[in-house]
Amino acid sequence: MNSLIPLLVAVPLAGAALLLLGGRALDRFGHWLGTLAAAGSFGIGLVLFAEMLGRPTDQRPVREFLYSWIPVNGFQADVAFQLDQLSMTFVLLITGVGTLIHVYSTGYMAHDERRRRFFGYLNLFLAAMLLLVLADNYLLLYVGWEGVGLASYLLIGFWQHKPSAATAAKKAFIVNRVGDLGLSIAIMLMFVEFGSFAFGPVFGAADDASEGKLTAIGLMLLLAACGKSAQVPLQSWLGDAMEGPTPVSALIHAATMVTAGVYLITRSSAIFDLAPDAQTAVVAVGTVTLLFGAIVGCAKDDIKKALAGSTMSQIGYMVLAAGLGPIGYVFAIMHLVTHGFFKAGLFLGAGSVMHGMNDEVNMRHYGGLRKYMPVTFATFGLGYLAIIGFPGLSGFFSKDKIIEAAFSKGGTEGWILGLCALVGAAVTAFYMTRVMMMTFFGEKRWQPDPETGEEPHPHESPKVMTLPMVVLAVGSVFAGALFTYGDAFLKWLEPVTGFEEGHPPIPAAAVTVLTTVCMLAGVGLAYTMYGRTRVPVTPPVGSALTRAARRDLLQDDFNHAVLVRPGSALAATLVWFDSRGLDGFVNGLAATIGGVSGRLRRVQTGFVRTYALSMFGGTLVLVATTLLMRSV
Amino acid sequence: MNPVNYLYLSALLFTIGASGVLIRRNAIVLFMCVELMLNASNLALVTFSRMHGNLDGQIIAFFTMVVAAAEVVVGLAIIVSIFRTRHTASVDDSNLMKL
């Protein structure tokens, strides 16, 4: 019995409750309270991590039963936590990056009058996300799953006075609902098939289940993952989610929440390993998304939306790796962690740039900022080198392994996946170099504020913001090397996810060289297009593909035409039927009765003698009838 | 004397009472007409008792008297209170119950 595990969730939850219910009295120091809750959770995580390292490998996973949640005959839902190596990795990532972003937010949100509420939501998110990764059954995981969805909704729409932010929040919530439906159906299928939804019994019984059932469960889990992790076809909400404050984009929509889908697939490895068709679907989704996101990222002028496209693409890599089975799980999680570092760092860098540029997000209005923001430039630069997979930095190790695993899939499929992943690596290098060049290099293209006419005066952000960026940059540089040194990460996660050595059709070294060449090609192309030549302030018309990519490859138009229009038409028809058909019938009936009653009412004159007469009349009729009946 | 003559008298009294109820407006007169009708029916009941040679009709006549006495008590009280508040004893003036 380890009483520290529930505290991991309880501390940020208490922080959220205190901040959201505490009222204005907490306004002055509420942000530090929230940061303290996050740091406390991180501290507990570190203690648990040290304890876990101290135990031999087979005793590392611990399970803690807290209480019976819904104890009905044959339906046992427990509030129980499971802390194994996979959960531990997530706990450290969530609380670690979470704490850094809390610290950053104290600076970024310093002038927002609703700051206390913001930190309350952030703490709520941490609690829900920790519940998600610590749950030992799917139902409790679902609670966390919905909790992060709620926190994401609240934080995307944090600046709710902006209609665009309010709409984006609703969009994210509704699109996620589609995925959540998948998860709830998967849980129901599990309960029908296995009589339980706890990890242990489900994975234990998976061997005996029919492949068809497992495929159905797997596909529903994939739908859930698509919603939460912004994978095709449920990807459309992530770009709009950038309406939220930048620390939110860094924490929720880059480092942690959007990776929940990868966690779900990896956690359910026992199901996916036995359902090859579902795995194929996972791989297909991952591959399509990694190219989709990369293409979108190339065309966006909004720095945050370009990074959002990149997030989508990188999670595509993770989903691809997770779909490859035991040869990929470990690398999916490794890329997830390194991505958590460098992408959070890149977003914080973007936030720092916006902070110095009057909240300008258009990269065409940046340029030459490296002299004005040296720390931001250095940390963003290191994150940039990490994400494109520059040899020696963390992205290099994790992405290279995924591409290798993709080739190892074998056969034509392996070649297709591997080549797609290679192309993705080249495109990643292209769009990230583009972001880098347009923001920090070239000539100044600064524009005055359209409302106040104020010229921007770019300046370095305060220490409280740059410090987390520096820490994340250090992580981006060294995490990969640390994880692969002596296969440390592999040995750490293998007991949970299993591992199979992949055998790529070409030597591993050749894959590494190819990846590096692709990366350099992407960098070179972007340098000639955006570094050597002037970047126009007004975007050129561009090719058909560019125009489509600017509109997120027409995903919204597609959704609008295929889902929204028929949906609205159906609703309009139903409304017409309801108001004309049903209401007409009911109203007509009521009107008829009302009219008849109005006539009948006249009979009631209020004169006693009239009533007496009617009584006499009635009596006469009765007597006459009786006599008549008798005589007959 | 032929007992049927009492029945004729009873029917006559009842008709006078009924037409009084229907025609007159004064509540007191109305009341007296109701009493007339009740007593007409009493007369008929007693006559039937005599004709059939048992006591049933007489017993019912006693019931009727008790009911009539109770009715007078309640009814007169209502009439008096209406007269006090509205200064009229005409039944046509008390017509608030219509819509």
XYZ file of C-alpha atoms in Angstrom:
731
model
C 0.000 0.000 0.000
C 1.536 3.214 -1.120
C -0.467 6.163 0.049
C 1.433 8.655 -2.130
C -0.210 7.722 -5.439
C -3.658 9.255 -4.746
C -1.878 12.393 -3.553
C -0.487 12.874 -7.077
C -4.028 13.563 -8.260
C -5.328 15.058 -5.032
C -2.795 17.891 -4.758
C -3.579 19.617 -8.075
C -7.282 18.843 -7.591
C -7.209 20.581 -4.219
C -5.347 23.468 -5.857
C -8.039 23.737 -8.527
C -10.850 23.617 -5.963
C -9.210 26.256 -3.809
C -8.486 28.578 -6.737
C -11.881 28.236 -8.394
C -13.970 28.444 -5.217
C -11.707 30.673 -3.146
C -12.904 33.961 -4.540
C -11.084 37.232 -4.984
C -9.199 36.888 -1.718
C -6.783 34.600 -3.572
C -6.225 36.967 -6.507
C -2.951 38.320 -5.186
C -1.096 35.033 -4.656
C -3.381 32.465 -6.373
C -0.928 31.943 -9.247
C 1.840 30.922 -6.870
C -0.575 28.597 -5.070
C -1.353 26.889 -8.386
C 2.332 26.618 -9.240
C 3.005 25.186 -5.794
C 0.329 22.516 -6.300
C 1.910 21.525 -9.636
C 5.397 21.487 -8.135
C 4.124 19.453 -5.171
C 2.686 16.891 -7.533
C 6.022 16.790 -9.397
C 7.847 16.286 -6.089
C 5.594 13.360 -5.194
C 6.187 11.976 -8.678
C 9.955 12.143 -8.166
C 9.703 10.351 -4.797
C 7.586 7.601 -6.368
C 10.050 7.390 -9.266
C 12.986 6.936 -6.891
C 11.060 4.259 -5.013
C 10.211 2.481 -8.240
C 13.840 2.526 -9.404
C 14.775 0.953 -6.082
C 12.629 -2.105 -6.735
C 13.544 -5.006 -9.010
C 11.960 -4.855 -12.464
C 9.184 -7.376 -11.893
C 7.972 -5.608 -8.745
C 7.936 -2.116 -10.198
C 4.251 -1.842 -11.122
C 2.094 -1.123 -8.086
C -1.654 -1.089 -7.818
C -3.547 0.829 -5.224
C -7.207 0.263 -4.482
C -8.834 3.384 -3.119
C -12.528 2.570 -2.834
C -15.310 0.798 -4.624
C -17.008 3.321 -6.854
C -20.056 1.510 -8.265
C -20.363 -1.842 -6.467
C -23.300 -3.449 -8.254
C -23.648 -7.171 -8.644
C -21.643 -8.131 -11.724
C -20.616 -4.553 -12.414
C -17.615 -3.608 -10.329
C -16.179 -0.172 -10.920
C -13.346 0.702 -8.577
C -11.405 3.840 -7.996
C -8.033 2.181 -8.163
C -4.685 3.429 -9.420
C -2.004 1.570 -11.265
C 1.487 2.990 -11.377
C 3.790 1.133 -13.736
C 6.706 2.285 -15.853
C 4.421 3.662 -18.580
C 2.291 5.642 -16.111
C 5.427 6.822 -14.317
C 6.861 8.210 -17.568
C 3.671 10.151 -18.151
C 3.431 11.326 -14.545
C 6.922 12.825 -14.706
C 6.272 14.399 -18.121
C 2.909 15.863 -17.108
C 3.953 17.223 -13.724
C 7.443 18.270 -14.862
C 6.431 20.145 -18.002
C 3.278 21.234 -16.166
C 5.259 22.860 -13.380
C 7.530 24.670 -15.842
C 4.533 25.989 -17.723
C 2.888 27.112 -14.482
C 6.025 29.111 -13.714
C 6.033 30.539 -17.251
C 2.359 31.466 -16.965
C 2.961 33.545 -13.849
C 4.869 35.880 -16.175
C 2.784 35.434 -19.325
C -0.559 36.005 -17.604
C 0.725 38.670 -15.206
C -1.560 41.367 -16.596
C -4.697 39.259 -16.966
C -7.300 40.078 -14.362
C -8.675 36.536 -14.457
C -5.260 35.004 -13.715
C -6.441 33.103 -10.619
C -9.109 31.335 -12.660
C -6.514 30.461 -15.320
C -4.323 28.720 -12.772
C -7.368 26.952 -11.336
C -8.112 25.519 -14.792
C -4.475 24.528 -15.287
C -4.511 22.645 -11.974
C -7.781 21.008 -12.938
C -6.150 19.875 -16.147
C -3.173 18.391 -14.295
C -5.462 16.467 -11.929
C -7.576 15.076 -14.790
C -4.553 14.153 -16.893
C -2.899 12.375 -13.964
C -6.139 10.499 -13.295
C -6.156 9.465 -16.950
C -2.690 7.933 -16.858
C -2.973 6.472 -13.347
C -6.369 4.766 -13.669
C -6.309 0.996 -13.523
C -9.560 0.552 -15.435
C -11.068 2.066 -18.542
C -14.006 3.650 -16.735
C -11.792 5.690 -14.428
C -9.589 6.486 -17.417
C -12.738 7.786 -19.097
C -13.317 10.149 -16.172
C -9.845 11.608 -16.662
C -10.372 11.599 -20.433
C -13.483 13.764 -20.075
C -11.781 15.876 -17.414
C -8.946 16.887 -19.732
C -11.535 17.573 -22.427
C -13.335 19.936 -20.075
C -10.104 21.657 -19.016
C -9.116 21.989 -22.662
C -12.504 23.554 -23.473
C -12.261 25.994 -20.586
C -8.713 27.013 -21.465
C -9.150 27.336 -25.243
C -12.091 29.613 -24.540
C -10.310 31.374 -21.702
C -10.533 34.686 -23.506
C -14.236 34.112 -24.031
C -14.906 37.751 -24.859
C -13.333 37.009 -28.256
C -15.981 35.261 -30.402
C -13.243 33.339 -32.229
C -11.973 31.851 -28.948
C -15.466 30.897 -27.808
C -16.155 29.225 -31.157
C -12.824 27.409 -31.139
C -13.548 26.053 -27.661
C -16.930 24.773 -28.756
C -15.431 23.234 -31.864
C -12.778 21.396 -29.860
C -15.388 20.140 -27.431
C -17.789 18.914 -30.092
C -15.142 17.210 -32.241
C -13.750 15.536 -29.122
C -17.237 14.296 -28.327
C -17.132 12.143 -31.457
C -13.954 10.510 -30.214
C -15.330 10.139 -26.685
C -18.261 8.256 -28.145
C -15.716 5.777 -29.528
C -14.159 5.309 -26.115
C -17.510 4.783 -24.416
C -18.544 2.225 -27.046
C -15.196 0.471 -26.604
C -15.773 0.268 -22.851
C -19.267 -1.141 -23.367
C -17.946 -3.722 -25.836
C -15.278 -4.731 -23.323
C -17.855 -5.140 -20.594
C -20.085 -7.275 -22.806
C -17.164 -9.362 -24.036
C -15.030 -9.727 -20.910
C -17.435 -8.793 -18.101
C -14.999 -6.178 -16.856
C -13.201 -3.044 -17.922
C -10.245 -3.176 -15.557
C -6.889 -3.450 -17.361
C -5.873 -6.738 -15.734
C -8.966 -8.852 -16.521
C -9.439 -7.363 -19.993
C -5.853 -7.922 -21.139
C -5.832 -11.355 -19.501
C -8.974 -12.425 -21.334
C -8.019 -10.876 -24.668
C -6.259 -14.070 -25.796
C -9.512 -16.021 -25.794
C -11.663 -13.398 -27.488
C -12.537 -13.590 -31.160
C -10.515 -11.436 -33.509
C -13.625 -9.689 -34.807
C -14.574 -8.440 -31.345
C -11.023 -7.301 -30.655
C -10.905 -5.476 -33.989
C -14.155 -3.688 -33.130
C -12.815 -2.653 -29.727
C -9.511 -1.605 -31.298
C -11.208 0.539 -33.944
C -13.367 2.252 -31.306
C -10.265 2.956 -29.220
C -8.621 4.345 -32.356
C -11.605 6.660 -32.888
C -11.159 7.894 -29.324
C -7.447 8.426 -29.915
C -8.190 10.304 -33.163
C -10.423 12.752 -31.332
C -8.119 13.486 -28.434
C -4.872 13.425 -30.408
C -6.162 15.407 -33.399
C -5.595 12.665 -35.949
C -7.299 12.482 -39.354
C -10.329 12.519 -39.619
C -10.986 14.287 -36.293
C -8.055 16.686 -36.572
C -9.870 19.898 -37.396
C -10.084 21.288 -33.846
C -6.357 21.550 -33.085
C -5.573 24.505 -35.342
C -8.438 26.559 -33.899
C -7.440 25.528 -30.371
C -4.516 27.938 -30.749
C -6.983 30.693 -29.790
C -6.197 29.808 -26.180
C -3.348 31.462 -24.256
C 0.063 30.210 -25.429
C 0.998 28.332 -22.212
C -2.177 26.303 -22.748
C -1.122 25.487 -26.284
C 2.253 24.397 -24.942
C 0.960 22.234 -22.097
C -2.319 20.820 -23.362
C -2.185 21.040 -27.131
C 1.444 20.037 -27.595
C 3.056 18.248 -24.678
C 0.417 16.307 -22.767
C -3.295 16.107 -23.540
C -3.018 15.490 -27.259
C -0.702 12.580 -26.543
C -3.436 10.839 -24.535
C -4.455 8.959 -27.683
C -0.954 7.504 -27.996
C -1.148 6.508 -24.338
C -4.498 4.820 -24.919
C -3.200 2.784 -27.849
C 0.013 1.821 -26.057
C -1.883 0.920 -22.898
C -4.265 -1.254 -24.905
C -1.372 -3.028 -26.638
C -2.741 -6.411 -25.536
C -5.865 -5.756 -27.616
C -4.136 -4.239 -30.644
C -1.494 -6.975 -30.822
C -4.266 -9.514 -31.395
C -6.194 -7.402 -33.909
C -3.986 -6.869 -36.981
C -6.751 -5.082 -38.899
C -7.119 -2.490 -36.155
C -3.342 -2.077 -36.129
C -3.355 -1.455 -39.862
C -5.988 1.234 -39.335
C -3.834 2.826 -36.621
C -0.799 2.845 -38.895
C -2.814 4.310 -41.763
C -4.213 7.076 -39.564
C -0.759 7.893 -38.214
C 0.865 8.015 -41.651
C -1.864 10.141 -43.217
C -1.803 12.550 -40.277
C 1.968 12.921 -40.202
C 1.913 14.059 -43.843
C -1.308 16.067 -43.441
C -0.033 18.011 -40.443
C 3.325 18.626 -42.075
C 1.744 20.024 -45.242
C -0.555 22.292 -43.224
C 2.424 23.455 -41.164
C 4.241 24.570 -44.326
C 1.575 27.042 -45.388
C 0.519 28.742 -42.159
C 1.692 32.276 -41.482
C 0.377 32.235 -37.925
C 3.321 30.991 -35.834
C 1.109 29.062 -33.419
C -0.899 27.429 -36.182
C 2.301 26.381 -37.941
C 3.412 24.769 -34.685
C -0.041 23.176 -34.298
C 0.337 21.556 -37.711
C 3.712 20.327 -36.575
C 2.197 18.874 -33.384
C -0.369 17.011 -35.433
C 2.366 15.645 -37.641
C 4.620 14.579 -34.751
C 1.730 12.816 -33.019
C 1.116 11.136 -36.366
C 4.642 9.701 -36.013
C 3.798 8.439 -32.523
C 0.513 6.858 -33.630
C 2.306 5.271 -36.566
C 4.883 3.789 -34.200
C 2.222 2.629 -31.763
C 0.378 0.913 -34.601
C 3.475 -1.079 -35.540
C 3.080 -3.230 -32.440
C 5.875 -4.298 -30.104
C 8.558 -2.992 -32.461
C 7.170 0.517 -32.097
C 5.514 1.070 -28.688
C 8.696 2.042 -26.865
C 9.712 4.466 -29.607
C 6.243 6.007 -29.713
C 6.515 6.821 -26.023
C 10.124 7.950 -26.364
C 9.196 10.339 -29.161
C 6.241 11.447 -27.056
C 8.536 12.441 -24.197
C 11.169 14.159 -26.327
C 8.378 15.876 -28.286
C 6.945 17.000 -24.950
C 10.200 18.784 -24.254
C 10.953 20.412 -27.558
C 7.408 21.242 -28.622
C 6.544 22.763 -25.243
C 9.787 24.741 -25.536
C 8.908 25.891 -29.053
C 5.431 27.008 -27.981
C 6.811 28.852 -24.970
C 9.307 30.488 -27.345
C 6.449 31.496 -29.639
C 4.637 32.903 -26.608
C 7.727 34.855 -25.643
C 7.957 36.298 -29.171
C 4.276 37.275 -29.065
C 4.802 38.791 -25.636
C 7.489 41.053 -27.064
C 5.614 41.870 -30.279
C 2.240 43.166 -28.980
C 0.599 39.725 -29.366
C 1.340 39.666 -33.095
C 1.113 36.083 -34.411
C 1.711 36.641 -38.128
C 5.261 35.526 -38.943
C 5.278 37.803 -41.980
C 5.299 40.687 -39.494
C 8.307 39.338 -37.587
C 11.862 39.128 -38.884
C 15.309 39.775 -37.473
C 14.283 39.135 -33.891
C 17.404 37.194 -32.901
C 19.231 40.352 -31.825
C 16.367 41.536 -29.675
C 15.491 38.270 -27.952
C 18.724 36.344 -27.513
C 17.467 33.863 -24.903
C 14.259 33.137 -26.776
C 16.279 32.752 -29.979
C 18.718 30.319 -28.373
C 16.074 28.150 -26.694
C 13.767 28.202 -29.738
C 16.763 27.369 -31.905
C 17.674 24.347 -29.797
C 14.045 23.168 -29.879
C 14.117 23.681 -33.648
C 17.268 21.579 -34.042
C 15.694 18.900 -31.849
C 12.440 18.656 -33.788
C 14.042 18.462 -37.229
C 16.224 15.648 -35.918
C 19.624 17.308 -36.021
C 22.159 14.580 -35.167
C 22.843 14.391 -31.463
C 19.694 16.152 -30.280
C 16.714 14.366 -28.829
C 14.429 14.411 -31.888
C 17.154 12.727 -33.909
C 17.186 9.634 -31.710
C 13.452 9.201 -31.273
C 12.370 9.989 -34.833
C 15.119 7.915 -36.373
C 13.945 4.894 -34.357
C 10.373 5.368 -35.541
C 11.417 5.564 -39.191
C 13.530 2.448 -38.687
C 10.572 0.649 -37.100
C 8.347 1.739 -40.007
C 10.748 0.144 -42.480
C 10.843 -2.978 -40.275
C 7.117 -3.530 -40.789
C 8.262 -5.546 -43.753
C 7.097 -6.028 -47.316
C 5.612 -3.324 -49.518
C 3.800 -1.914 -46.510
C 7.100 -1.337 -44.722
C 8.551 0.481 -47.719
C 5.491 2.716 -48.065
C 5.423 3.579 -44.369
C 9.165 4.126 -44.198
C 9.213 6.387 -47.245
C 6.225 8.389 -45.966
C 7.992 8.840 -42.642
C 11.154 9.954 -44.479
C 9.192 12.461 -46.576
C 7.578 13.647 -43.341
C 11.017 14.203 -41.826
C 12.044 16.306 -44.837
C 8.836 18.366 -44.695
C 9.280 18.813 -40.927
C 12.729 20.258 -41.538
C 11.264 22.517 -44.238
C 8.433 24.075 -42.233
C 10.452 24.435 -39.040
C 13.262 26.161 -40.929
C 10.626 28.408 -42.495
C 9.320 29.347 -39.028
C 12.851 29.950 -37.805
C 13.853 32.086 -40.810
C 10.687 34.176 -40.869
C 10.816 34.863 -37.138
C 14.415 35.361 -36.160
C 16.319 36.061 -39.406
C 15.952 38.343 -42.385
C 14.918 41.980 -42.327
C 12.456 43.560 -39.914
C 8.904 43.467 -41.229
C 7.327 44.838 -38.073
C 3.939 46.455 -38.457
C 2.347 48.984 -36.120
C -0.609 47.818 -34.071
C -3.716 48.251 -36.292
C -5.755 49.713 -33.422
C -3.369 51.897 -31.435
C -0.827 52.531 -34.191
C 1.905 51.673 -31.730
C 5.205 50.403 -33.186
C 6.354 47.128 -31.618
C 9.379 47.294 -29.360
C 10.578 43.689 -29.153
C 12.279 42.900 -25.884
C 13.393 39.806 -24.016
C 10.782 38.313 -21.700
C 11.225 38.358 -17.913
C 13.322 35.700 -16.151
C 10.267 33.862 -14.935
C 9.395 33.136 -18.558
C 12.847 32.468 -19.948
C 13.851 30.069 -17.165
C 11.302 27.350 -18.106
C 12.330 27.797 -21.748
C 15.959 27.191 -20.830
C 15.081 24.059 -18.831
C 12.993 22.691 -21.700
C 15.767 23.506 -24.180
C 18.237 21.538 -22.061
C 15.749 18.651 -22.086
C 15.363 18.930 -25.864
C 19.102 18.660 -26.306
C 19.972 15.858 -23.936
C 16.814 13.746 -23.438
C 17.313 11.678 -26.581
C 20.912 10.821 -25.872
C 20.084 10.042 -22.248
C 17.246 7.722 -23.223
C 19.229 5.790 -25.810
C 22.433 5.565 -23.750
C 22.653 1.858 -23.018
C 19.063 1.512 -24.251
C 17.960 2.905 -20.892
C 14.442 3.883 -21.994
C 13.928 0.589 -23.782
C 14.863 -1.453 -20.721
C 12.677 0.776 -18.566
C 9.494 0.409 -20.636
C 9.955 -3.078 -22.067
C 8.276 -4.924 -19.144
C 5.051 -2.989 -19.784
C 4.822 -2.647 -23.543
C 6.957 -5.548 -24.692
C 9.624 -5.186 -27.352
C 10.661 -6.914 -30.517
C 13.814 -6.046 -32.390
C 12.824 -4.696 -35.806
C 14.677 -5.894 -38.900
C 14.592 -3.167 -41.522
C 15.226 -4.296 -45.099
C 18.078 -1.785 -45.302
C 20.728 -1.411 -42.613
C 19.847 0.790 -39.649
C 22.822 3.046 -40.354
C 21.512 3.630 -43.882
C 18.145 4.699 -42.445
C 19.925 7.182 -40.185
C 21.922 8.585 -43.102
C 18.802 8.790 -45.281
C 16.884 10.594 -42.519
C 19.695 13.080 -42.089
C 19.943 13.675 -45.842
C 16.174 14.244 -46.073
C 16.362 16.625 -43.156
C 19.231 18.583 -44.717
C 17.350 18.738 -48.030
C 14.320 20.223 -46.258
C 16.462 22.758 -44.412
C 18.279 23.703 -47.618
C 15.083 24.224 -49.592
C 13.549 26.341 -46.843
C 16.752 28.366 -46.528
C 16.770 29.234 -50.235
C 13.062 30.108 -50.145
C 12.884 32.082 -46.916
C 16.483 32.782 -45.839
C 18.148 33.870 -49.043
C 15.191 35.677 -50.587
C 13.064 38.401 -49.110
C 9.855 37.340 -47.390
C 6.933 39.448 -48.675
C 4.725 41.036 -46.005
C 1.549 40.195 -47.874
C 1.418 36.475 -48.621
C 1.753 35.569 -52.316
C -1.226 33.825 -53.920
C 0.658 30.554 -54.088
C -0.137 27.259 -55.757
C -3.415 25.400 -55.379
C -1.819 23.171 -52.733
C -0.593 26.167 -50.734
C -4.003 27.768 -50.841
C -5.619 24.511 -49.725
C -3.056 24.044 -46.958
C -3.719 27.564 -45.697
C -7.306 26.447 -45.282
C -6.127 23.327 -43.413
C -6.378 21.240 -46.599
C -10.093 22.053 -46.781
C -10.896 19.975 -43.726
C -13.460 22.474 -42.484
C -15.042 22.772 -45.915
C -15.221 18.993 -46.043
C -16.805 18.740 -42.612
C -19.169 21.541 -43.495
C -20.305 19.969 -46.736
C -20.481 16.368 -45.531
C -21.607 16.725 -41.923
C -22.813 20.210 -41.042
C -25.044 20.902 -44.084
C -26.927 17.580 -44.086
C -27.149 17.834 -40.288
C -28.665 21.315 -40.467
C -31.033 20.230 -43.226
C -32.174 17.272 -41.144
C -32.644 19.492 -38.112
C -34.599 22.052 -40.181
C -36.868 19.294 -41.521
C -37.464 17.967 -38.033
C -38.198 21.448 -36.735
C -40.672 21.998 -39.577
C -42.335 18.642 -38.876
C -42.410 19.401 -35.177
C -43.871 22.906 -35.439
C -46.255 22.247 -38.318
C -47.114 18.584 -37.862
C -47.061 17.775 -34.160
C -47.637 21.261 -32.797
C -50.324 21.887 -35.415
C -52.257 18.792 -34.366
C -51.962 19.507 -30.648
C -52.711 23.219 -31.051
C -55.694 22.461 -33.309
C -57.118 20.045 -30.760
C -56.714 22.609 -27.998
C -58.290 25.354 -30.138
C -61.307 23.161 -30.963
C -61.914 22.292 -27.329
C -61.428 25.929 -26.379
C -63.985 27.095 -28.973
C -66.618 24.570 -27.915
C -66.055 25.454 -24.272
C -66.479 29.134 -25.077
C -69.900 28.415 -26.531
C -70.894 26.148 -23.662
C -69.869 28.765 -21.150
C -72.808 30.964 -22.141
C -75.111 28.441 -20.489
C -73.791 29.512 -17.106
C -75.781 32.728 -16.579
C -75.220 33.098 -12.845
C -78.974 33.405 -12.146
C -80.148 30.994 -9.468
C -83.543 30.660 -11.090
C -82.041 29.469 -14.351
C -80.243 26.713 -12.481
C -83.476 25.854 -10.669
C -85.302 25.648 -13.976
C -82.681 23.361 -15.416
C -82.994 21.153 -12.343
C -86.756 20.990 -12.797
C -86.366 20.285 -16.452
C -83.873 17.550 -15.684
C -86.144 16.002 -13.109
C -89.053 16.115 -15.525
C -87.026 14.362 -18.183
C -85.907 11.718 -15.666
C -89.448 11.072 -14.457
C -90.825 11.013 -17.975
C -88.128 8.554 -19.065
C -88.769 6.304 -16.092
C -92.477 6.270 -16.770
C -91.916 5.670 -20.446
C -89.570 2.759 -19.764
C -92.095 1.265 -17.379
C -94.923 1.453 -19.806
C -92.883 -0.199 -22.545
C -112.954 10.456 2.461
C -110.997 9.159 -0.564
C -107.281 9.495 0.236
C -106.515 10.285 -3.408
C -107.897 13.787 -2.802
C -104.932 14.411 -0.467
C -102.647 13.486 -3.350
C -104.357 16.035 -5.579
C -103.859 18.653 -2.850
C -100.220 17.624 -2.535
C -99.639 17.962 -6.288
C -101.326 21.360 -6.253
C -99.183 22.610 -3.364
C -96.027 21.244 -5.034
C -96.818 23.005 -8.300
C -97.471 26.300 -6.483
C -94.117 25.948 -4.674
C -92.201 25.032 -7.855
C -93.612 27.899 -9.873
C -92.864 30.223 -6.934
C -89.209 29.115 -6.974
C -88.986 29.691 -10.688
C -90.794 33.011 -10.818
C -90.129 34.953 -7.620
C -86.903 36.921 -7.008
C -87.011 37.568 -3.299
C -84.863 35.021 -1.495
C -87.214 34.776 1.512
C -90.232 34.093 -0.702
C -88.120 31.582 -2.623
C -87.389 29.886 0.625
C -91.003 29.737 1.641
C -91.815 28.191 -1.737
C -89.178 25.520 -1.177
C -90.785 24.797 2.220
C -94.146 24.530 0.477
C -92.732 21.917 -1.923
C -91.178 19.949 0.925
C -94.437 19.935 2.865
C -96.381 18.967 -0.273
C -94.164 15.911 -0.591
C -94.649 15.222 3.168
C -98.378 15.250 2.627
C -98.009 12.806 -0.254
C -95.790 10.518 1.856
C -98.218 10.464 4.761
C -101.074 9.772 2.357
C -99.201 6.836 0.807
C -98.514 5.555 4.320
C -102.212 5.628 5.006
C -103.080 3.994 1.687
C -100.582 1.146 2.085
C -101.275 0.688 5.766
C -97.603 0.782 6.900
C -95.438 3.392 8.635
C -92.632 3.822 6.019
C -94.035 7.005 4.543
C -94.515 8.613 7.951
C -90.930 7.834 8.961
C -89.595 9.416 5.767
C -91.823 12.429 6.434
C -90.039 12.914 9.752
C -86.686 12.740 7.994
C -87.830 15.371 5.544
C -88.868 17.658 8.413
C -85.451 17.347 10.058
C -83.693 18.038 6.767
C -85.990 20.993 6.111
C -85.296 22.434 9.564
C -81.536 22.117 9.038
C -81.871 23.671 5.596
C -83.791 26.618 6.971
C -81.076 27.271 9.546
C -78.252 27.262 6.979
C -80.214 28.918 4.215
C -81.535 31.791 6.347
C -78.044 32.433 7.701
C -76.720 32.739 4.133
C -79.550 35.015 3.091
C -79.018 37.273 6.113
C -75.292 37.556 5.513
C -75.841 38.325 1.817
C -78.386 40.977 2.777
C -75.922 42.548 5.210
C -73.127 42.835 2.692
C -75.092 43.606 -0.463
C -78.255 45.222 0.922
C -80.512 43.137 -1.236
C -82.455 39.939 -0.922
C -82.995 39.452 -4.647
C -81.420 36.226 -5.955
C -80.817 37.817 -9.363
C -78.285 40.229 -7.838
C -76.078 37.382 -6.629
C -74.713 36.308 -9.964
C -70.943 36.548 -9.430
C -70.417 32.851 -10.085
C -70.744 33.203 -13.843
C -67.696 33.846 -15.978
